[in-house]
Amino acid sequence: MSSTQTSCFSNMSPPSELLSWLNAKGSLTAMLEVKAGQPLRVERSFEGYQQLSLIQKQQLGLQGAALNRPMLAWVREVQLYGNDELPWVDAQSIFPLSSLKGRARRLQQLKGTPIGYVLFKRSRTLPNQRFIQQTATGWQRQTRYDWYGRTLMISETFLPAFLSSDC
Ligand SMILES: C=C(O[C@@H]1C=C(C(=O)O)C=C[C@H]1O)C(=O)O
């Protein structure tokens, strides 16, 4: 599967040490585990159904009348820990219900398993569109993935502990 990726930035530039992380094509989980030298620890702060906001629907690529219709999705919010007592990444994943068919249903039963283990199991990269911006808690990448025809949106914010980790 050829991987196409487009990245665009807000009007600031990220620190150079973050660029390769913000632009990484493959699994962030895999990269974080190499950096940590151990499996990633995933702490869930929320997991369940949510009505999407207009902005979330736009981020998923919806247009026209679809933007005015209510849309329910499965949302997962986690903190990712490398080898620190503080989390390295805050992540939110949005799965429209239409994307949770077939083998994608397992994305609702992950518990502490990183999504990356499932998402990148069969291919090292996935077609995606990415937007990078600075937020109050850190530099964030928002990636809309095409996972075998299913659309899902994953936002990852790199927290201060990630930048200060020396490994
Ligand atoms: C999407 C990936 O999975 C990572 C794991 C996540 C989770 O378990 O909720 C969320 C975001 C990612 O940083 C990845 O490895 O690229």
Short mmCIF file of C-alpha atoms and ligand atoms in Angstrom, two decimals:
data_model
loop_
_atom_site.label_atom_id
_atom_site.label_comp_id
_atom_site.label_asym_id
_atom_site.label_seq_id
_atom_site.Cartn_x
_atom_site.Cartn_y
_atom_site.Cartn_z
CA MET A 1 0.00 0.00 0.00
CA SER A 2 1.69 3.23 -1.05
CA SER A 3 1.88 5.77 1.68
CA THR A 4 0.96 9.32 0.91
CA GLN A 5 1.43 11.91 3.58
CA THR A 6 0.85 15.61 3.56
CA SER A 7 1.94 17.72 6.49
CA CYS A 8 1.15 21.34 7.12
CA PHE A 9 2.24 23.54 9.98
CA SER A 10 0.64 26.33 11.94
CA ASN A 11 2.54 29.64 11.76
CA MET A 12 5.28 28.66 14.29
CA SER A 13 8.15 26.18 13.76
CA PRO A 14 8.63 23.21 16.11
CA PRO A 15 11.96 22.66 17.92
CA SER A 16 14.37 20.71 15.69
CA GLU A 17 14.51 17.76 18.13
CA LEU A 18 10.77 17.21 17.63
CA LEU A 19 10.61 17.42 13.84
CA SER A 20 11.41 13.76 13.16
CA TRP A 21 8.76 12.72 15.72
CA LEU A 22 6.09 15.09 14.42
CA ASN A 23 6.70 13.96 10.83
CA ALA A 24 7.26 10.24 11.48
CA LYS A 25 5.47 8.08 8.88
CA GLY A 26 5.17 4.81 10.76
CA SER A 27 4.05 3.78 14.24
CA LEU A 28 4.77 6.28 16.99
CA THR A 29 4.44 3.42 19.47
CA ALA A 30 7.35 1.60 17.83
CA MET A 31 9.52 4.73 17.88
CA LEU A 32 8.69 5.52 21.52
CA GLU A 33 9.52 1.95 22.58
CA VAL A 34 12.91 2.18 20.92
CA LYS A 35 13.58 5.47 22.69
CA ALA A 36 12.39 4.06 26.05
CA GLY A 37 14.10 0.68 25.62
CA GLN A 38 10.95 -0.97 26.96
CA PRO A 39 7.28 -1.53 26.02
CA LEU A 40 5.07 1.54 26.12
CA ARG A 41 2.71 1.90 29.11
CA VAL A 42 -0.74 3.17 28.11
CA GLU A 43 -2.89 4.81 30.79
CA ARG A 44 -6.48 5.39 29.65
CA SER A 45 -8.20 8.58 30.82
CA PHE A 46 -11.33 8.13 28.69
CA GLU A 47 -12.79 5.52 26.38
CA GLY A 48 -16.35 5.54 25.07
CA TYR A 49 -18.92 6.95 22.65
CA GLN A 50 -19.03 10.69 22.07
CA GLN A 51 -20.97 13.01 19.79
CA LEU A 52 -18.36 14.73 17.60
CA SER A 53 -18.02 18.50 17.51
CA LEU A 54 -18.17 20.44 14.24
CA ILE A 55 -14.37 20.87 14.33
CA GLN A 56 -13.84 17.11 14.86
CA LYS A 57 -16.14 16.35 11.91
CA GLN A 58 -14.20 18.80 9.75
CA GLN A 59 -10.91 17.19 10.87
CA LEU A 60 -12.31 13.84 9.75
CA GLY A 61 -12.86 15.35 6.31
CA LEU A 62 -16.65 15.66 6.42
CA GLN A 63 -18.17 18.40 4.24
CA GLY A 64 -21.54 19.99 3.39
CA ALA A 65 -24.73 18.65 4.97
CA ALA A 66 -22.81 15.89 6.83
CA LEU A 67 -21.33 18.59 9.03
CA ASN A 68 -24.80 19.53 10.28
CA ARG A 69 -25.82 15.96 11.15
CA PRO A 70 -25.00 14.53 14.62
CA MET A 71 -22.15 12.03 14.43
CA LEU A 72 -21.32 9.46 17.10
CA ALA A 73 -17.80 8.06 17.37
CA TRP A 74 -15.71 5.85 19.66
CA VAL A 75 -13.15 8.09 21.42
CA ARG A 76 -10.04 6.96 23.31
CA GLU A 77 -7.89 9.32 25.35
CA VAL A 78 -4.61 8.04 26.79
CA GLN A 79 -1.30 9.06 28.26
CA LEU A 80 1.72 7.20 26.88
CA TYR A 81 4.62 6.44 29.23
CA GLY A 82 8.14 5.55 28.09
CA ASN A 83 10.67 4.98 30.91
CA ASP A 84 9.71 8.05 32.98
CA GLU A 85 7.28 8.50 35.83
CA LEU A 86 5.77 11.35 33.79
CA PRO A 87 3.88 10.73 30.52
CA TRP A 88 5.61 11.52 27.24
CA VAL A 89 2.54 11.82 24.99
CA ASP A 90 -1.12 12.72 25.39
CA ALA A 91 -3.16 11.01 22.66
CA GLN A 92 -6.78 11.14 21.52
CA SER A 93 -8.11 8.72 18.92
CA ILE A 94 -11.47 9.18 17.17
CA PHE A 95 -13.12 6.26 15.36
CA PRO A 96 -16.35 7.07 13.49
CA LEU A 97 -18.78 4.18 14.00
CA SER A 98 -18.70 3.55 10.27
CA SER A 99 -14.97 2.78 10.64
CA LEU A 100 -15.50 0.17 13.38
CA LYS A 101 -16.58 -2.67 11.12
CA GLY A 102 -14.94 -6.05 10.65
CA ARG A 103 -11.50 -6.41 12.20
CA ALA A 104 -11.60 -2.73 13.22
CA ARG A 105 -14.02 -3.68 16.01
CA ARG A 106 -11.01 -4.79 18.05
CA LEU A 107 -10.03 -1.10 18.29
CA GLN A 108 -12.78 -0.82 20.93
CA GLN A 109 -11.31 -3.58 23.10
CA LEU A 110 -7.66 -2.50 23.24
CA LYS A 111 -7.52 -1.67 26.95
CA GLY A 112 -3.76 -1.12 27.64
CA THR A 113 -2.59 -2.32 24.22
CA PRO A 114 -1.28 0.54 22.07
CA ILE A 115 -3.39 1.21 18.96
CA GLY A 116 -0.17 1.15 16.96
CA TYR A 117 0.17 -2.61 17.50
CA VAL A 118 -3.09 -3.07 15.53
CA LEU A 119 -2.91 -0.15 13.11
CA PHE A 120 0.59 -0.93 11.84
CA LYS A 121 0.45 -4.72 12.18
CA ARG A 122 0.30 -5.37 8.42
CA SER A 123 1.94 -2.26 6.97
CA ARG A 124 4.78 -0.05 8.18
CA THR A 125 3.08 3.13 6.94
CA LEU A 126 -0.50 4.18 6.12
CA PRO A 127 -1.88 6.86 3.81
CA ASN A 128 -2.60 9.90 5.93
CA GLN A 129 -3.05 13.64 6.12
CA ARG A 130 -1.40 15.44 8.98
CA PHE A 131 -1.66 18.86 10.63
CA ILE A 132 0.95 20.03 13.13
CA GLN A 133 0.32 22.83 15.61
CA GLN A 134 1.51 24.18 18.93
CA THR A 135 -0.95 23.78 21.82
CA ALA A 136 -0.89 24.94 25.45
CA THR A 137 0.46 21.54 26.56
CA GLY A 138 2.98 20.97 23.75
CA TRP A 139 3.50 20.43 20.04
CA GLN A 140 0.73 18.33 18.55
CA ARG A 141 0.29 16.30 15.39
CA GLN A 142 -3.23 15.49 14.17
CA THR A 143 -3.24 12.61 11.72
CA ARG A 144 -6.18 11.41 9.66
CA TYR A 145 -5.35 7.85 8.71
CA ASP A 146 -6.84 5.72 5.92
CA TRP A 147 -6.69 2.24 7.48
CA TYR A 148 -7.83 -0.12 4.69
CA GLY A 149 -10.65 2.23 3.71
CA ARG A 150 -11.57 3.16 7.27
CA THR A 151 -10.97 6.73 8.40
CA LEU A 152 -9.69 7.46 11.90
CA MET A 153 -8.20 10.54 13.51
CA ILE A 154 -5.35 10.41 16.00
CA SER A 155 -4.00 13.47 17.82
CA GLU A 156 -0.74 13.19 19.75
CA THR A 157 0.73 15.92 21.91
CA PHE A 158 4.38 15.68 22.96
CA LEU A 159 4.58 16.67 26.62
CA PRO A 160 7.47 18.48 28.40
CA ALA A 161 8.72 15.19 29.95
CA PHE A 162 9.32 13.83 26.45
CA LEU A 163 11.65 16.67 25.54
CA SER A 164 13.52 16.46 28.86
CA SER A 165 13.94 12.65 28.70
CA ASP A 166 17.63 12.04 28.00
CA CYS A 167 17.53 8.62 26.32
C1 LIG B 1 -1.31 5.35 16.48
C2 LIG B 1 -0.39 4.79 17.22
O1 LIG B 1 -0.67 4.33 18.49
C3 LIG B 1 -0.25 5.07 19.62
C4 LIG B 1 -1.04 4.52 20.71
C5 LIG B 1 -2.22 5.10 21.08
C6 LIG B 1 -3.19 4.39 21.99
O2 LIG B 1 -2.88 3.27 22.42
O3 LIG B 1 -4.28 4.96 22.26
C7 LIG B 1 -2.57 6.37 20.61
C8 LIG B 1 -1.72 7.06 19.79
C9 LIG B 1 -0.46 6.53 19.33
O4 LIG B 1 0.58 7.34 19.76
C10 LIG B 1 1.00 4.62 16.74
O5 LIG B 1 1.71 3.73 17.27
O6 LIG B 1 1.38 5.37 15.79
#
